[in-house]
Short mmCIF file of C-alpha atoms and ligand atoms in Angstrom, two decimals:
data_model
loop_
_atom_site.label_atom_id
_atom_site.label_comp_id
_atom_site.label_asym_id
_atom_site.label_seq_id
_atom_site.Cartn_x
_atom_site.Cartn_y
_atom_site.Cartn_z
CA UNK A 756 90.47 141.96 98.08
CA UNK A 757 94.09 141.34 96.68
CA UNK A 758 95.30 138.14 97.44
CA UNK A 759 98.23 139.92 99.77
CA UNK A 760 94.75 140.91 101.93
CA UNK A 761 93.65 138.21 101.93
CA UNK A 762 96.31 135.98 102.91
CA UNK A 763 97.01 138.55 105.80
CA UNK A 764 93.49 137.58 107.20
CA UNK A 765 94.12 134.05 106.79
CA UNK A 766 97.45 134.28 108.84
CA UNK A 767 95.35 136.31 111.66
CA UNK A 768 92.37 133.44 111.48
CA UNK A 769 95.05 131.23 112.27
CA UNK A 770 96.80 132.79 114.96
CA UNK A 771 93.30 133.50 116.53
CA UNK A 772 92.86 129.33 115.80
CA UNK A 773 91.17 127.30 118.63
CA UNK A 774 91.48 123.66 116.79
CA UNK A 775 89.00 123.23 114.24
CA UNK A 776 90.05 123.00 110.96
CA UNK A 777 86.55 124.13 109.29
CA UNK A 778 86.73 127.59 111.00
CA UNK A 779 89.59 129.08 109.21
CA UNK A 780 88.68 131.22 106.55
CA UNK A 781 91.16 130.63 104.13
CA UNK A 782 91.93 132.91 100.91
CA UNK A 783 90.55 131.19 97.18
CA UNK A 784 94.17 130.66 96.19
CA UNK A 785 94.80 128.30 99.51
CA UNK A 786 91.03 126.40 98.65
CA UNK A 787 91.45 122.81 96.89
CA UNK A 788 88.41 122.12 94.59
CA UNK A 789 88.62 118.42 96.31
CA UNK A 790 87.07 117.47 99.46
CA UNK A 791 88.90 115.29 102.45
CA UNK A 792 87.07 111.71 101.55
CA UNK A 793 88.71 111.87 98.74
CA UNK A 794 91.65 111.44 100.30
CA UNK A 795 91.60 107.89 101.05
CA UNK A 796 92.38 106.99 97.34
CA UNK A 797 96.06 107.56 98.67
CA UNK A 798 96.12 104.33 100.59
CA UNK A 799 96.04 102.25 96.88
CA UNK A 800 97.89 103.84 94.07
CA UNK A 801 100.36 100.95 94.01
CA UNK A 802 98.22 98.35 93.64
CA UNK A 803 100.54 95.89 93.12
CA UNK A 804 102.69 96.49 96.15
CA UNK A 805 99.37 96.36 98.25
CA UNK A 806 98.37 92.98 96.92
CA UNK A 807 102.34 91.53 96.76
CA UNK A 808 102.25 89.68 99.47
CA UNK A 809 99.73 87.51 98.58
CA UNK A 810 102.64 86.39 95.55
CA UNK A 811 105.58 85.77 98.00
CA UNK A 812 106.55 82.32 98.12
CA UNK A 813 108.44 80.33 100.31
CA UNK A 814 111.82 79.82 100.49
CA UNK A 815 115.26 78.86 102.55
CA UNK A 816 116.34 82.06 103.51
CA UNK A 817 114.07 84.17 105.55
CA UNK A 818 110.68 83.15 106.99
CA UNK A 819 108.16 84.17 104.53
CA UNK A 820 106.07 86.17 107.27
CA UNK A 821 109.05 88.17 107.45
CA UNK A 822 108.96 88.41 103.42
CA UNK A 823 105.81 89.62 103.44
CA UNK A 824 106.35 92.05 106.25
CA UNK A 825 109.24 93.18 104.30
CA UNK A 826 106.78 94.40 101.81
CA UNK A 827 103.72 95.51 103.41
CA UNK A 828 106.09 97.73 104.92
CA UNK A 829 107.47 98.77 100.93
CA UNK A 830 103.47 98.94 100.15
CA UNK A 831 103.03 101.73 103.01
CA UNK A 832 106.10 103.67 102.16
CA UNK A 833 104.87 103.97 98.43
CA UNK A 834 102.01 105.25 99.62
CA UNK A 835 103.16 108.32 101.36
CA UNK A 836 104.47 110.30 98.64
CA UNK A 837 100.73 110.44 96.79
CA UNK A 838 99.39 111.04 100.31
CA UNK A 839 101.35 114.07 101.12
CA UNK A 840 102.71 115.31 98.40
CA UNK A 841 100.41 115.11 95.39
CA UNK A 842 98.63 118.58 96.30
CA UNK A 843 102.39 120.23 95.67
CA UNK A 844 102.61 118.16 92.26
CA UNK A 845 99.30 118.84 91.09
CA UNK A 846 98.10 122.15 92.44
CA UNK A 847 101.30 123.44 93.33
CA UNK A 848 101.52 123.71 97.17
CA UNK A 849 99.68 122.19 100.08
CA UNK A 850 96.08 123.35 100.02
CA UNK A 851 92.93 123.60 102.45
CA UNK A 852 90.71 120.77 100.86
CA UNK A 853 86.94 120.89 100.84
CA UNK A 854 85.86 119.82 104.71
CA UNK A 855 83.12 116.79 103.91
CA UNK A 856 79.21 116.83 105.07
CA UNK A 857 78.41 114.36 106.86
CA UNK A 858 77.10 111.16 104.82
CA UNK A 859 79.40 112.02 102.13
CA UNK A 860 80.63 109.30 99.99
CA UNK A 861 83.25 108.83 97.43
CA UNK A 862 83.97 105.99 95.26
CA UNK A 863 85.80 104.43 92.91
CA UNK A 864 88.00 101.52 91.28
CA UNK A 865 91.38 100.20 90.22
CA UNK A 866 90.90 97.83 87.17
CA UNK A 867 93.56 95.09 86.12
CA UNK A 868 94.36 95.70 82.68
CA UNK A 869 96.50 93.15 82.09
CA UNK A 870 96.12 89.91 80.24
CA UNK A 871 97.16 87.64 83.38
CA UNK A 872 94.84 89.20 85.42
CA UNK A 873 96.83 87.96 88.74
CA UNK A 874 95.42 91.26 90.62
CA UNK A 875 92.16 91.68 89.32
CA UNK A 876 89.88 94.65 89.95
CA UNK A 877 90.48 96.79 93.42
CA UNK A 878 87.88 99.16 94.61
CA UNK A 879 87.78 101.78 97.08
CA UNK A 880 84.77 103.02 99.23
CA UNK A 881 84.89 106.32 101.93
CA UNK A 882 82.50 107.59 103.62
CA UNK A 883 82.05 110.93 105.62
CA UNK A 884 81.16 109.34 109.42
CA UNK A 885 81.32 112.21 111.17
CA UNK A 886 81.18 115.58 110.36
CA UNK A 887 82.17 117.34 114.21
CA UNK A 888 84.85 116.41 114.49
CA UNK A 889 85.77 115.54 110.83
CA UNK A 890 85.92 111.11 110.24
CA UNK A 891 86.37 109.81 106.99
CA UNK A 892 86.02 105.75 107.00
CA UNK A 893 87.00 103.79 103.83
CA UNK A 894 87.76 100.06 102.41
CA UNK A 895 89.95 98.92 99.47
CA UNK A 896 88.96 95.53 98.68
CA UNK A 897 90.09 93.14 96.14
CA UNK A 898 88.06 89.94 95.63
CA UNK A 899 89.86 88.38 93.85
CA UNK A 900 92.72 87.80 95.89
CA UNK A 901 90.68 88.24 99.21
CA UNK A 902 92.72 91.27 100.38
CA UNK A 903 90.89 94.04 102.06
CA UNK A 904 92.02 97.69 104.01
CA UNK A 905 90.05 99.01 106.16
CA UNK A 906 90.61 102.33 108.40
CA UNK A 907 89.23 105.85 109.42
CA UNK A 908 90.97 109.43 109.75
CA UNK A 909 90.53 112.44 111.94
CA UNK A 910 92.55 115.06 112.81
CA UNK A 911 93.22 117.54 115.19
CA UNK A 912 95.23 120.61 114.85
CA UNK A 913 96.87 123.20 116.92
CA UNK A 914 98.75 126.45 115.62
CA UNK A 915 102.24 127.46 116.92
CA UNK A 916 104.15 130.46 116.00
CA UNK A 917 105.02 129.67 112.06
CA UNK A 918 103.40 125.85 111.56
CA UNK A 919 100.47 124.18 111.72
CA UNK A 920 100.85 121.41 113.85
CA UNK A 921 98.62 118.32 113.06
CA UNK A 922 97.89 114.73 114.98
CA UNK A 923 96.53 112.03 113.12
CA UNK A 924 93.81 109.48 114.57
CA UNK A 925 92.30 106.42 113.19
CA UNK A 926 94.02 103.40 111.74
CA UNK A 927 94.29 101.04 108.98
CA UNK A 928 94.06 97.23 109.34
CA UNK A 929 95.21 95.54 106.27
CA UNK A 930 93.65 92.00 105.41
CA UNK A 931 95.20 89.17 103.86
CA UNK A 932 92.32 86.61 104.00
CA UNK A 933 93.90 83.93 101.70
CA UNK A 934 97.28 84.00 104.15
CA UNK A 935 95.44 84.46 107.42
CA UNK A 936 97.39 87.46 108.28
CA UNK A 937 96.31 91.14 109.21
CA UNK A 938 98.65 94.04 109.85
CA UNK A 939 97.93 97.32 112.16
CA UNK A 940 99.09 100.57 110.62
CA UNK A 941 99.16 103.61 112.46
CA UNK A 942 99.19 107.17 111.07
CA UNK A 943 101.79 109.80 111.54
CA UNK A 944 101.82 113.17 113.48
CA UNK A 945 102.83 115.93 111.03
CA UNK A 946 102.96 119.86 110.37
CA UNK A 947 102.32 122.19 108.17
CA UNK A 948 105.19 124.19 107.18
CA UNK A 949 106.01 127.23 105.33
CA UNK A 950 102.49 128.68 105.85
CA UNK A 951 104.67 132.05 106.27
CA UNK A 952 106.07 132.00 103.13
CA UNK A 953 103.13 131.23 100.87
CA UNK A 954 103.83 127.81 99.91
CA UNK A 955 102.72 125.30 102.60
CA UNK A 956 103.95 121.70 102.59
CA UNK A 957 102.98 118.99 105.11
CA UNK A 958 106.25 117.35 107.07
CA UNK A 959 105.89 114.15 108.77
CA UNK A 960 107.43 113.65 112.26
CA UNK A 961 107.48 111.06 114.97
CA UNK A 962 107.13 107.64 114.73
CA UNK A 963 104.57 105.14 113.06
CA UNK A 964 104.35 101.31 113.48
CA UNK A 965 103.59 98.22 111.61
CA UNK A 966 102.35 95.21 113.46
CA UNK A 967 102.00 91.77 111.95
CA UNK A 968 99.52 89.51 113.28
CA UNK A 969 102.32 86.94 112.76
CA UNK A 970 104.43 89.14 115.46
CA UNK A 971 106.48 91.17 112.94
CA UNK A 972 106.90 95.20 113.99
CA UNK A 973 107.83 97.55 111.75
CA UNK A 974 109.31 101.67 113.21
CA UNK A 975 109.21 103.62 111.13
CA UNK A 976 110.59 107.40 112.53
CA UNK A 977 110.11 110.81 110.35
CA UNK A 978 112.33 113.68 110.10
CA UNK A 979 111.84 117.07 107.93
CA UNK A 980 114.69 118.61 106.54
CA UNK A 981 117.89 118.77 108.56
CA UNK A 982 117.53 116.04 111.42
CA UNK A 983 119.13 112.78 109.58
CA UNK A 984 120.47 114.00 107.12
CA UNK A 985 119.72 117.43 105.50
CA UNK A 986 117.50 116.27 103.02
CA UNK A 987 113.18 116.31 103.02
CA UNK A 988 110.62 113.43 103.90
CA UNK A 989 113.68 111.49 105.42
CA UNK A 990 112.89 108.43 106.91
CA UNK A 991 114.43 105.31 108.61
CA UNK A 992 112.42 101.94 109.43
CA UNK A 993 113.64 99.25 111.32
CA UNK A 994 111.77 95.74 111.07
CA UNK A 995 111.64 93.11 114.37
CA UNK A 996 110.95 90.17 115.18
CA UNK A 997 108.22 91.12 117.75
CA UNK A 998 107.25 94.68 120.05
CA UNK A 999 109.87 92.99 122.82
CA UNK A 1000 112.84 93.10 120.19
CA UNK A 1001 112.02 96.31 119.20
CA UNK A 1002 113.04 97.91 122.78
CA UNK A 1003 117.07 97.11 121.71
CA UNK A 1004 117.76 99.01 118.58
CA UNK A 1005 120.35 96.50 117.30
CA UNK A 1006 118.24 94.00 117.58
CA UNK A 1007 116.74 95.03 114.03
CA UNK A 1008 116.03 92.55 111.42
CA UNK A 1009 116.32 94.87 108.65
CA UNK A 1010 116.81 98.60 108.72
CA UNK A 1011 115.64 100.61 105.74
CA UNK A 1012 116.40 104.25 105.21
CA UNK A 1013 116.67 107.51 102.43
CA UNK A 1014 113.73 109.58 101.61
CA UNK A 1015 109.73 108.37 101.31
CA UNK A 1016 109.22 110.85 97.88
CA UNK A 1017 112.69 109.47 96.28
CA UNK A 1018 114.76 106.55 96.87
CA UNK A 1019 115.12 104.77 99.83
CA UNK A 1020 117.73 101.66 100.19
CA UNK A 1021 117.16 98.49 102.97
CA UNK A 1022 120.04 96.15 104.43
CA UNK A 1023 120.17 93.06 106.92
CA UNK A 1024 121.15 94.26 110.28
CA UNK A 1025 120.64 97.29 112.55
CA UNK A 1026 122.93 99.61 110.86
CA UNK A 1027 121.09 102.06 107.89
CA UNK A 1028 122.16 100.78 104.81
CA UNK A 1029 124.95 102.53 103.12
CA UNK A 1030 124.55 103.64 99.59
CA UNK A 1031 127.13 101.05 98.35
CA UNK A 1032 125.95 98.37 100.84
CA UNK A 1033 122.37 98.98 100.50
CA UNK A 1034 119.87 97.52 98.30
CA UNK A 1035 117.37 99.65 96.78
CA UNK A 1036 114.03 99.30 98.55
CA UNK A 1037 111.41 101.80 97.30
CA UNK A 1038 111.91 104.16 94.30
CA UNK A 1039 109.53 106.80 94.37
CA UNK A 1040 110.50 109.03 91.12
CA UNK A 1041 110.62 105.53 89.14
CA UNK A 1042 107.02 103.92 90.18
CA UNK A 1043 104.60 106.23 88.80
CA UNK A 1044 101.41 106.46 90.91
CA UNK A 1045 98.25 104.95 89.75
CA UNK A 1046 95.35 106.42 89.55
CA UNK A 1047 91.98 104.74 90.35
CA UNK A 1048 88.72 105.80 87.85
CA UNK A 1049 85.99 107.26 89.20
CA UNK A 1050 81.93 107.34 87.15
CA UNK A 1051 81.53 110.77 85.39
CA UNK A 1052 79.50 113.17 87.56
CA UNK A 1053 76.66 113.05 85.53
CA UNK A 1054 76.11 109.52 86.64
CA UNK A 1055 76.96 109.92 90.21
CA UNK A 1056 74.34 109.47 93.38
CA UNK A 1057 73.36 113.42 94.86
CA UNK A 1058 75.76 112.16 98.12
CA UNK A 1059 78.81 111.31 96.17
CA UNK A 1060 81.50 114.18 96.50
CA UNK A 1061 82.53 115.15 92.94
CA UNK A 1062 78.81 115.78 92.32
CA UNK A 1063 77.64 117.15 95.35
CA UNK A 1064 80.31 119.75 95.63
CA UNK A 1065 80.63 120.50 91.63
CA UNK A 1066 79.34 124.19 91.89
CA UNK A 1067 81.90 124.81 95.03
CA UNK A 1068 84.86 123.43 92.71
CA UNK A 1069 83.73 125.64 89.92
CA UNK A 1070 83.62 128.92 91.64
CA UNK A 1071 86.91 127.88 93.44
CA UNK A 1072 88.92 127.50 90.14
CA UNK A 1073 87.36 130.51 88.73
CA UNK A 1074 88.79 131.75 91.91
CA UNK A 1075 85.77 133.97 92.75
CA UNK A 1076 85.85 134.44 96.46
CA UNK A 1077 81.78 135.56 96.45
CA UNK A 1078 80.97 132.75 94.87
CA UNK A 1079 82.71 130.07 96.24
CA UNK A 1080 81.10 131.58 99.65
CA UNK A 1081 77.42 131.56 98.30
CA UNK A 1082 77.78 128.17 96.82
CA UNK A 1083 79.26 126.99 100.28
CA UNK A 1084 76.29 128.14 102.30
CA UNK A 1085 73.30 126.52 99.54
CA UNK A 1086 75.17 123.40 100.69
CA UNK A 1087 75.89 124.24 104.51
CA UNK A 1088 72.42 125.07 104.91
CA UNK A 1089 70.98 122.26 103.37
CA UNK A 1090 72.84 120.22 105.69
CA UNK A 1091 71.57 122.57 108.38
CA UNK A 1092 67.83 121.50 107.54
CA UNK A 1093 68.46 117.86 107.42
CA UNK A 1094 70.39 117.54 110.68
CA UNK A 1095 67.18 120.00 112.08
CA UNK A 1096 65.07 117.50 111.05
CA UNK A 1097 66.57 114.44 112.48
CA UNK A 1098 66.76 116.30 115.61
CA UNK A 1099 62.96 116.98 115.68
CA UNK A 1100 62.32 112.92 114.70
CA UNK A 1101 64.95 112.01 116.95
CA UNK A 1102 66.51 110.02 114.26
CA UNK A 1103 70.33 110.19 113.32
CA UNK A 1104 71.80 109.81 110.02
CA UNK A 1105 72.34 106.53 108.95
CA UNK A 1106 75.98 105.79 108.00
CA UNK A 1107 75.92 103.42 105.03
CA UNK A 1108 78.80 100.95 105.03
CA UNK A 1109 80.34 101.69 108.34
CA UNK A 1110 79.57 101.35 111.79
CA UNK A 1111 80.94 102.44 115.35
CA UNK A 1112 82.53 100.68 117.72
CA UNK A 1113 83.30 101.29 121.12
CA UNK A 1114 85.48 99.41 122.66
CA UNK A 1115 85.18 100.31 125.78
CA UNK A 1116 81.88 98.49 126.33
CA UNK A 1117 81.02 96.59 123.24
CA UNK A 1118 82.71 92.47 124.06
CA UNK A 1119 84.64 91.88 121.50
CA UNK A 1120 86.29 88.48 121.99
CA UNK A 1121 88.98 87.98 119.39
CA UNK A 1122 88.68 91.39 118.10
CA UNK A 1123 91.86 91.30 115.63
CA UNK A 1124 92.46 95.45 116.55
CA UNK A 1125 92.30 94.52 120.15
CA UNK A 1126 94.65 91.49 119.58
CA UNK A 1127 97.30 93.52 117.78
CA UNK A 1128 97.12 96.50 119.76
CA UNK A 1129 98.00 94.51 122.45
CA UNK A 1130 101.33 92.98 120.71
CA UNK A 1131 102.18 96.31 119.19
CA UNK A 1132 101.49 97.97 123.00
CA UNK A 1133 99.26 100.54 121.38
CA UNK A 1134 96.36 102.03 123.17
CA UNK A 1135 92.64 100.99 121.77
CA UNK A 1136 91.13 104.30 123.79
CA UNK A 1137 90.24 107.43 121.38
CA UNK A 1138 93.79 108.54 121.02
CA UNK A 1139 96.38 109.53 118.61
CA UNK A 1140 97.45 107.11 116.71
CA UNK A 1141 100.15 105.52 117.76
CA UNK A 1142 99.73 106.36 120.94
CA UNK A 1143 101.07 103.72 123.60
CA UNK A 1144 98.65 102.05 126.02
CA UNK A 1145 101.58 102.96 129.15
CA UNK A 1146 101.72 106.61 128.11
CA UNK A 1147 100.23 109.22 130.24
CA UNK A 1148 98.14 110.71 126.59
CA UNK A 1149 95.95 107.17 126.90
CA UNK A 1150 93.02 109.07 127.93
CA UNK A 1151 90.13 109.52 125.45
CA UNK A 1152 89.67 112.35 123.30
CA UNK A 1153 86.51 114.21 123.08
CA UNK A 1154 84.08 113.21 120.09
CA UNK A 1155 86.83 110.69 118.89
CA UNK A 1156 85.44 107.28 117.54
CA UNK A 1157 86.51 104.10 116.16
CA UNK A 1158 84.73 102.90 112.91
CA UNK A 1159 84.56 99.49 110.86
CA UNK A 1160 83.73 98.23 107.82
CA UNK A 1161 80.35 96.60 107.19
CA UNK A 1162 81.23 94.61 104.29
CA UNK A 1163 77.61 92.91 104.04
CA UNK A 1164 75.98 96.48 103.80
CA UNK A 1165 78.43 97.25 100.76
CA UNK A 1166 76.89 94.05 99.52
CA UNK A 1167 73.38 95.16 99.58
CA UNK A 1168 73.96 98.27 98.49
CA UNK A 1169 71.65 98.86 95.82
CA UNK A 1170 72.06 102.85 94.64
CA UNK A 1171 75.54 103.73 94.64
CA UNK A 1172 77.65 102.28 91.67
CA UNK A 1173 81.20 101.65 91.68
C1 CLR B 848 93.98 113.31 105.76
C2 CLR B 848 94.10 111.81 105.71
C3 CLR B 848 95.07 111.36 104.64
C4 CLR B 848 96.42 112.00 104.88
C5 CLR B 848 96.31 113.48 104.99
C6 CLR B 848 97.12 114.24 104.22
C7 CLR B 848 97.20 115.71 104.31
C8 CLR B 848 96.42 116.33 105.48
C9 CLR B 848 95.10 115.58 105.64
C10 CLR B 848 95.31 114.07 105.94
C11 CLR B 848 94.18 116.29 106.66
C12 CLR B 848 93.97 117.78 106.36
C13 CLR B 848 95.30 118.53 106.23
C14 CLR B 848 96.12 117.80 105.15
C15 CLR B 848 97.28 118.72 104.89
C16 CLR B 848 96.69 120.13 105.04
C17 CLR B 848 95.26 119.95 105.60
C18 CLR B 848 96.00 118.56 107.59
C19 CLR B 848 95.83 113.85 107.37
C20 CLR B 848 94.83 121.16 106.45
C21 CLR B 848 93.36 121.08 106.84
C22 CLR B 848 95.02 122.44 105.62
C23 CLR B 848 95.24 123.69 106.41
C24 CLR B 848 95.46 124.87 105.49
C25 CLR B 848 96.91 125.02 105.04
C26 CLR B 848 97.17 124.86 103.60
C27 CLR B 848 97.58 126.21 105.64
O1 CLR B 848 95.17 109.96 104.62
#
């Protein structure tokens, strides 16, 4: 098959789509050797802006709550450009990654090589939670400054005439122990674009929000090429006091706008900042990305990604369409047996580090994703992210589930090294 062929099967498989991502059969070329729990490694390559607010100190002119919203809000922007862009940098256009079995795990650290040590070591844990539909939970936690992220993923995706279009659900909820303060960050809708032309490339779109347990709410609205201001990944945030504020535009604290993947510029006020007037706020092409480390394969645990899917990668670099199919199914089918055989021991797999919640009948008094989904007017129902608790999409979506953290069953965890 010629990779024309090919491609023209992959644009029927997708207009014959009906939602789930796994079923489209996608040419070798469009294949990433790296599966989708890899993915949350995204949420920490600035490690420093992550853990910043934990070094903002007081002073006369702004509230420091406001300070440190100021940069959580810098900290999420920084991370956009690694999470939808790095497949164009590094394998050259958006690709279809490796869809994770369920139980799948992938981990890894960020160490502090500096001779202050004032961040210390940061690690990251994801698991695979749920395989139909596709969940991927993870953690970042840093001890030594008592910070912790926590969130899950899932998407769901519909075709329309020349994009894919993608919604986003799950969370993150980003700890500051030390300050007592926790932020809410939801996830963006987005689409694929330029599947046509044989170079796809994810847009963002919509709106996202920010909300401080201290009140603080960050918008933060999308726009593709064109909308603002001709340019790609355009974006403009505006930073309130509380939800209430947020309904009058000019009521704005700080607005902040340019592009996520380059520069972006922040001034006082609800007016976007002006190039002259404007102060730079995030510099994408001047704050490299940092990668975290990850154990050699040889040492890794038979559930951990880069090992369990190393024959896969292989035959997908070599870019041998048999193979990549054969060494699929040895893995499909083994996951086939297992799930087989908890079926006939009515057992289900145990997830490791992460359990489900439902909070529709579990009481959870002081629930801090409750408490700020309530200030932020956000639904807590099996939604879209983002998704307000008035809007007439508030009903729950089929298989959709929240997930948490179990930080004591990291703590015991005996067989998986970091
Ligand atoms: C996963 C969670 C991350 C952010 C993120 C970035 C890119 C998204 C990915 C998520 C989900 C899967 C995704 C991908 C872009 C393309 C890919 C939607 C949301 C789909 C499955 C690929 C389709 C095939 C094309 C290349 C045509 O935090």
């Amino acid at each position: 098959m010629t990779s024309a062929a090919s491609w023209t099967t992959f644009i029927k498989s997708i207009a014959s789509y009906n939602g789930d991502l796994s079923s489209l059969t996608a040419p070798p070329f469009i294949l990433s050797p790296t599966s989708l729990v890899e993915y949350s490694q995204y949420w920490s390559e600035h490690v420093d802006l992550l853990l910043e607010p934990n070094f903002i100190v007081d002073s006369d002119d702004d509230p420091v709550e406001l300070k440190r919203m100021i940069a959580v809000t810098r900290w999420f922007i920084s991370t956009l450009k690694s999470q939808y862009c790095s497949r164009n940098e590094t394998l050259g256009g958006e690709k279809k990654p490796l869809n994770p079995f369920l139980g799948e795990i992938f981990v890894g650290k960020w160490e502090d090589t500096s001779k202050e040590q004032k961040l210390g070591e940061t690690i990251l844990v994801s698991e695979q939670v749920s395989h139909h539909p596709p969940i991927t939970a993870y953690a970042v936690e840093n001890k030594k400054n008592n910070t912790i992220l926590e969130g899950y993923n899932g998407v769901r995706a519909s075709m329309s005439t020349t994009a894919l279009n993608v919604r986003q659900f799950g969370h993150a909820l980003l700890e500051y122990r030390n300050l007592d303060e926790t932020y809410l960050v939801t996830l963006p809708p987005l689409h694929i674009e330029g599947i046509l032309a044989f170079s796809p490339f994810v847009e963002l779109e919509q709106k996202s929000y920010i909300q401080s347990s201290a009140g603080y709410y960050t918008v933060i609205e999308y726009s593709g090429r064109g909308y603002f201001s001709g340019k790609k990944n355009t974006f403009k945030a505006r930073i309130f006091k509380s939800y209430e504020e947020s309904l009058k535009k000019e009521k704005a604290l700080y607005t902040i706008s340019g592009q996520w993947s380059e520069k972006s510029a922040i001034a006082k006020g609800s007016s976007s900042p002006s190039s002259s007037k404007g102060e730079t706020f995030f510099d994408a092409s001047n704050y490299e990305a940092q990668h975290l480390t990850v154990k050699p394969i040889d040492d890794q645990h038979p559930l951990e990604s880069r090992k369990a899917w190393k024959d896969v990668a292989e035959a997908i670099r070599k870019g041998d369409f048999d193979l990549i199919h054969e060494e699929k199914s040895k893995l499909e089918n083994k996951q086939r047996e297992l799930r087989k055989a908890e079926e006939a021991n009515n057992a289900k797999w145990a997830r490791r580090w992460f359990d489900e919640v439902d909070y529709s009948k579990d009481s959870l008094d002081n629930d801090i994703f409750i408490t700020l989904s309530n200030l932020a007017h956000l639904s807590i129902k099996n939604v879209a992210s983002g998704v307000d608790s008035g809007s007439a999409k508030n009903d729950d979506v089929e298989g959709m589930s929240h997930w948490r953290f179990v930080p004591e069953s990291f703590d015991k965890e005996t067989e998986i090294k970091i």
